[in-house]
Amino acid sequence: MRNPFLAGAAVVMTVAALAACGSSADGNGPEAAGAQRPAASGPAVPGPSATTPTTPATPAASTAPATEEPAVPGPSTPAATAEGPKTPSDEITPATGTFTKKQKEYLEDRVPKGMDPAAVLQTGQETCDKLRYLVKADRDTAVGAIATQEIPDAPAAVAGLCPLHQDLVDEAAYAYADGTHTGKTVRPGVYRSASPTSNCSWQIEGAGGKELASGTSDTGKSRKITIPKSARTFTSTGCYAWLAEGAKG
């Protein structure tokens, strides 16, 4: 499977290149639907952007204001649907301001006991921001990031906070991430690779493990393959994700 650090680096470069020219005011962010961002007054939002003191004796430095640039996706950002007791929906209220109806629906059964709901909401809004930045650069990369779950919890965040990106989620449902796919998960059709590495390879097998097709690519450019109806196993390595040609979701 694709090295997660290489995949994360590709997303980081894309986001960084667009951070200087984008803002939530373009109508694609959750605020475009009337969402109001309440101030998070509880624990710092989970993720790599949280500040950690270097030594106990050093006074805490002042925290810089939050920016609209989306945080880098990665395993350090916990899913909003963490296991454990959840805060009842009638008790989900921000320390300041109010939640919109859609925000309340998104937060229902997603706020762990003792956690500031505004922090959970911000995680979902950051997911929408990441998709907004990525789709500006390359739509296939944005769909691939959902299919590979490099941007975790994207379907829920999109459904509740940024429905304008629902088409990306729908297309990702028909995609293949790197790995081995067998049985009913193998769907015939024409597929193109999204953001492949220079070590992209694939193999299609039929009944009894008979090889039907295989190939490699060292160009880093998108390739197209056809998965026949007789396919039983499809394996991809270093190709990141394969998106269905003409998939409408």
Tab-separated table of C-alpha atoms in Angstrom:
chain	number	residue	atom	x	y	z
A	1	MET	CA	0.000	0.000	0.000
A	2	ARG	CA	1.063	3.560	-0.478
A	3	ASN	CA	3.377	4.887	2.160
A	4	PRO	CA	1.127	7.136	4.327
A	5	PHE	CA	3.962	9.586	4.830
A	6	LEU	CA	4.387	10.025	1.054
A	7	ALA	CA	0.640	10.460	0.620
A	8	GLY	CA	0.460	12.932	3.500
A	9	ALA	CA	3.361	14.895	2.011
A	10	ALA	CA	1.528	15.199	-1.314
A	11	VAL	CA	-1.516	16.611	0.409
A	12	VAL	CA	0.651	18.986	2.486
A	13	MET	CA	2.300	20.411	-0.653
A	14	THR	CA	-1.083	20.925	-2.312
A	15	VAL	CA	-2.578	22.675	0.713
A	16	ALA	CA	0.472	24.890	1.243
A	17	ALA	CA	0.460	26.035	-2.382
A	18	LEU	CA	-3.119	27.201	-2.109
A	19	ALA	CA	-3.179	28.573	1.421
A	20	ALA	CA	-1.999	32.012	0.279
A	21	CYS	CA	-4.724	32.416	-2.313
A	22	GLY	CA	-7.787	30.905	-0.654
A	23	SER	CA	-10.117	31.842	2.154
A	24	SER	CA	-13.399	30.618	3.556
A	25	ALA	CA	-15.080	33.639	2.040
A	26	ASP	CA	-15.218	31.995	-1.390
A	27	GLY	CA	-18.555	30.371	-0.576
A	28	ASN	CA	-17.316	26.772	-0.331
A	29	GLY	CA	-16.767	26.625	3.419
A	30	PRO	CA	-19.347	25.676	6.027
A	31	GLU	CA	-20.008	29.362	6.733
A	32	ALA	CA	-21.478	29.710	3.236
A	33	ALA	CA	-24.536	27.759	4.447
A	34	GLY	CA	-25.047	30.123	7.385
A	35	ALA	CA	-22.871	28.239	9.866
A	36	GLN	CA	-21.469	30.305	12.711
A	37	ARG	CA	-18.206	29.218	14.252
A	38	PRO	CA	-18.480	29.350	18.052
A	39	ALA	CA	-15.343	30.043	20.009
A	40	ALA	CA	-13.790	26.876	21.441
A	41	SER	CA	-13.312	27.444	25.141
A	42	GLY	CA	-12.392	23.921	26.227
A	43	PRO	CA	-9.311	21.801	25.563
A	44	ALA	CA	-7.148	22.632	22.557
A	45	VAL	CA	-8.404	21.131	19.309
A	46	PRO	CA	-6.782	17.713	18.764
A	47	GLY	CA	-4.261	17.592	15.946
A	48	PRO	CA	-0.728	18.509	14.970
A	49	SER	CA	-1.452	22.225	15.340
A	50	ALA	CA	-1.856	21.951	19.145
A	51	THR	CA	0.919	23.667	21.139
A	52	THR	CA	2.942	21.520	23.556
A	53	PRO	CA	5.210	23.136	26.240
A	54	THR	CA	8.833	22.073	25.924
A	55	THR	CA	9.673	22.007	29.665
A	56	PRO	CA	7.557	22.280	32.846
A	57	ALA	CA	9.592	25.241	34.076
A	58	THR	CA	9.119	27.327	30.951
A	59	PRO	CA	6.130	29.719	31.090
A	60	ALA	CA	3.525	28.995	28.423
A	61	ALA	CA	4.000	31.156	25.356
A	62	SER	CA	1.057	33.118	24.040
A	63	THR	CA	-0.952	31.174	21.502
A	64	ALA	CA	-1.090	32.579	17.986
A	65	PRO	CA	-4.568	33.227	16.580
A	66	ALA	CA	-6.063	30.368	14.605
A	67	THR	CA	-5.839	30.685	10.830
A	68	GLU	CA	-8.135	29.483	8.083
A	69	GLU	CA	-5.405	27.304	6.568
A	70	PRO	CA	-6.487	23.672	6.970
A	71	ALA	CA	-4.417	21.451	9.219
A	72	VAL	CA	-2.326	18.742	7.621
A	73	PRO	CA	-4.238	15.436	7.544
A	74	GLY	CA	-2.528	12.633	9.405
A	75	PRO	CA	-2.898	9.959	12.038
A	76	SER	CA	-2.418	12.428	14.915
A	77	THR	CA	-5.901	13.885	14.379
A	78	PRO	CA	-8.427	11.684	16.218
A	79	ALA	CA	-11.784	10.957	14.663
A	80	ALA	CA	-14.672	12.931	16.096
A	81	THR	CA	-16.540	9.660	16.652
A	82	ALA	CA	-14.172	8.435	19.379
A	83	GLU	CA	-15.339	5.462	21.402
A	84	GLY	CA	-16.810	6.046	24.822
A	85	PRO	CA	-19.805	7.809	26.401
A	86	LYS	CA	-21.202	10.699	24.372
A	87	THR	CA	-22.717	13.960	25.553
A	88	PRO	CA	-26.533	13.897	25.222
A	89	SER	CA	-27.761	16.055	22.342
A	90	ASP	CA	-29.735	18.367	24.664
A	91	GLU	CA	-26.520	19.130	26.557
A	92	ILE	CA	-24.431	20.049	23.506
A	93	THR	CA	-24.046	23.807	23.807
A	94	PRO	CA	-21.099	26.106	23.062
A	95	ALA	CA	-19.439	28.142	25.791
A	96	THR	CA	-20.202	31.246	23.731
A	97	GLY	CA	-22.426	31.902	20.745
A	98	THR	CA	-24.829	29.364	19.262
A	99	PHE	CA	-24.793	26.338	16.984
A	100	THR	CA	-26.778	26.316	13.754
A	101	LYS	CA	-29.277	23.531	13.117
A	102	LYS	CA	-26.879	21.720	10.779
A	103	GLN	CA	-24.035	22.029	13.271
A	104	LYS	CA	-26.214	20.520	16.001
A	105	GLU	CA	-27.161	17.637	13.725
A	106	TYR	CA	-23.491	17.017	12.932
A	107	LEU	CA	-22.506	17.043	16.622
A	108	GLU	CA	-25.258	14.669	17.737
A	109	ASP	CA	-23.689	11.485	19.146
A	110	ARG	CA	-20.212	12.759	18.206
A	111	VAL	CA	-19.104	14.675	21.319
A	112	PRO	CA	-17.283	12.532	23.919
A	113	LYS	CA	-18.177	13.216	27.523
A	114	GLY	CA	-16.084	16.068	28.916
A	115	MET	CA	-14.997	17.438	25.506
A	116	ASP	CA	-15.865	20.919	24.298
A	117	PRO	CA	-18.339	20.429	21.415
A	118	ALA	CA	-16.797	23.445	19.664
A	119	ALA	CA	-13.546	21.474	19.384
A	120	VAL	CA	-15.340	18.565	17.692
A	121	LEU	CA	-17.104	20.982	15.376
A	122	GLN	CA	-13.830	22.666	14.447
A	123	THR	CA	-12.338	19.297	13.475
A	124	GLY	CA	-15.227	18.765	11.057
A	125	GLN	CA	-14.903	22.280	9.676
A	126	GLU	CA	-11.174	21.754	9.121
A	127	THR	CA	-12.029	18.648	7.099
A	128	CYS	CA	-14.240	20.793	4.862
A	129	ASP	CA	-11.424	23.349	4.549
A	130	LYS	CA	-8.949	20.648	3.457
A	131	LEU	CA	-11.309	19.439	0.757
A	132	ARG	CA	-11.939	22.997	-0.408
A	133	TYR	CA	-8.210	23.658	-0.825
A	134	LEU	CA	-7.482	20.310	-2.468
A	135	VAL	CA	-10.301	20.472	-4.993
A	136	LYS	CA	-9.031	23.872	-6.167
A	137	ALA	CA	-5.696	22.288	-7.081
A	138	ASP	CA	-6.756	18.894	-8.391
A	139	ARG	CA	-10.157	17.268	-8.077
A	140	ASP	CA	-8.788	13.733	-8.451
A	141	THR	CA	-6.443	14.290	-5.504
A	142	ALA	CA	-9.359	15.463	-3.372
A	143	VAL	CA	-11.422	12.386	-4.260
A	144	GLY	CA	-8.401	10.155	-3.665
A	145	ALA	CA	-7.846	11.667	-0.212
A	146	ILE	CA	-11.381	10.635	0.721
A	147	ALA	CA	-11.089	7.165	-0.825
A	148	THR	CA	-7.826	6.436	1.008
A	149	GLN	CA	-9.175	7.995	4.234
A	150	GLU	CA	-6.198	10.352	4.327
A	151	ILE	CA	-8.800	12.926	5.291
A	152	PRO	CA	-10.597	11.009	8.044
A	153	ASP	CA	-14.328	11.242	8.659
A	154	ALA	CA	-14.854	13.176	5.423
A	155	PRO	CA	-18.287	11.707	4.527
A	156	ALA	CA	-19.815	12.775	7.864
A	157	ALA	CA	-18.230	16.243	7.773
A	158	VAL	CA	-19.385	16.834	4.205
A	159	ALA	CA	-22.934	15.640	4.870
A	160	GLY	CA	-23.284	17.814	7.956
A	161	LEU	CA	-21.144	20.877	7.290
A	162	CYS	CA	-20.205	21.309	3.621
A	163	PRO	CA	-22.716	19.505	1.378
A	164	LEU	CA	-21.311	21.337	-1.657
A	165	HIS	CA	-18.586	18.673	-1.664
A	166	GLN	CA	-20.976	15.705	-1.619
A	167	ASP	CA	-20.043	14.901	-5.222
A	168	LEU	CA	-16.470	14.182	-4.077
A	169	VAL	CA	-17.713	11.717	-1.455
A	170	ASP	CA	-20.039	10.046	-3.952
A	171	GLU	CA	-17.208	9.551	-6.449
A	172	ALA	CA	-14.849	8.262	-3.748
A	173	ALA	CA	-17.356	5.496	-2.975
A	174	TYR	CA	-16.574	3.992	-6.412
A	175	ALA	CA	-12.793	4.299	-6.069
A	176	TYR	CA	-10.088	1.805	-5.124
A	177	ALA	CA	-7.401	2.776	-2.634
A	178	ASP	CA	-4.029	1.020	-2.763
A	179	GLY	CA	-4.281	-2.518	-1.430
A	180	THR	CA	-5.894	-5.834	-2.360
A	181	HIS	CA	-9.586	-5.924	-3.247
A	182	THR	CA	-11.461	-9.196	-3.644
A	183	GLY	CA	-14.957	-10.572	-4.098
A	184	LYS	CA	-17.824	-8.109	-4.215
A	185	THR	CA	-15.462	-5.148	-3.743
A	186	VAL	CA	-14.141	-5.732	-7.276
A	187	ARG	CA	-16.261	-3.764	-9.727
A	188	PRO	CA	-15.705	-3.957	-13.501
A	189	GLY	CA	-15.060	-0.765	-15.415
A	190	VAL	CA	-12.424	1.703	-16.576
A	191	TYR	CA	-10.346	3.397	-13.879
A	192	ARG	CA	-7.674	6.098	-13.800
A	193	SER	CA	-4.951	6.439	-11.187
A	194	ALA	CA	-4.998	9.564	-9.011
A	195	SER	CA	-1.666	11.041	-7.840
A	196	PRO	CA	0.399	7.873	-8.446
A	197	THR	CA	3.977	7.607	-7.239
A	198	SER	CA	6.879	6.698	-9.525
A	199	ASN	CA	6.541	3.085	-8.282
A	200	CYS	CA	2.933	2.399	-9.240
A	201	SER	CA	2.015	-1.216	-10.026
A	202	TRP	CA	-1.202	-3.208	-10.327
A	203	GLN	CA	-2.413	-6.735	-10.963
A	204	ILE	CA	-5.823	-8.139	-11.914
A	205	GLU	CA	-6.586	-11.818	-11.293
A	206	GLY	CA	-9.505	-14.012	-12.246
A	207	ALA	CA	-10.810	-17.295	-10.877
A	208	GLY	CA	-8.146	-19.581	-9.454
A	209	GLY	CA	-5.634	-16.756	-9.267
A	210	LYS	CA	-5.174	-16.570	-13.042
A	211	GLU	CA	-3.511	-13.299	-14.026
A	212	LEU	CA	-5.713	-11.275	-16.356
A	213	ALA	CA	-3.657	-8.086	-16.522
A	214	SER	CA	-0.824	-6.315	-14.761
A	215	GLY	CA	1.386	-3.309	-15.217
A	216	THR	CA	3.754	-0.772	-13.741
A	217	SER	CA	4.390	2.925	-14.163
A	218	ASP	CA	7.416	4.962	-13.147
A	219	THR	CA	6.278	8.268	-14.645
A	220	GLY	CA	4.097	9.513	-11.784
A	221	LYS	CA	1.431	10.325	-14.373
A	222	SER	CA	-2.134	9.044	-14.358
A	223	ARG	CA	-2.764	5.717	-16.098
A	224	LYS	CA	-5.969	4.002	-17.181
A	225	ILE	CA	-6.833	0.351	-16.701
A	226	THR	CA	-9.866	-1.825	-17.418
A	227	ILE	CA	-11.132	-4.272	-14.805
A	228	PRO	CA	-13.129	-6.999	-16.613
A	229	LYS	CA	-16.227	-8.744	-15.316
A	230	SER	CA	-14.190	-11.918	-14.854
A	231	ALA	CA	-11.880	-10.221	-12.321
A	232	ARG	CA	-11.858	-11.661	-8.807
A	233	THR	CA	-8.912	-9.820	-7.256
A	234	PHE	CA	-7.416	-6.397	-7.890
A	235	THR	CA	-4.151	-5.348	-6.234
A	236	SER	CA	-2.612	-1.878	-6.379
A	237	THR	CA	0.648	-0.609	-4.902
A	238	GLY	CA	2.026	2.936	-5.044
A	239	CYS	CA	-0.832	4.184	-7.240
A	240	TYR	CA	-2.625	5.964	-4.355
A	241	ALA	CA	-6.170	5.534	-5.676
A	242	TRP	CA	-8.042	4.491	-8.796
A	243	LEU	CA	-11.100	6.543	-9.742
A	244	ALA	CA	-13.902	5.219	-11.919
A	245	GLU	CA	-14.172	6.854	-15.319
A	246	GLY	CA	-17.533	8.563	-15.656
A	247	ALA	CA	-18.575	7.817	-12.057
A	248	LYS	CA	-21.360	10.130	-11.017
A	249	GLY	CA	-21.888	8.747	-7.512
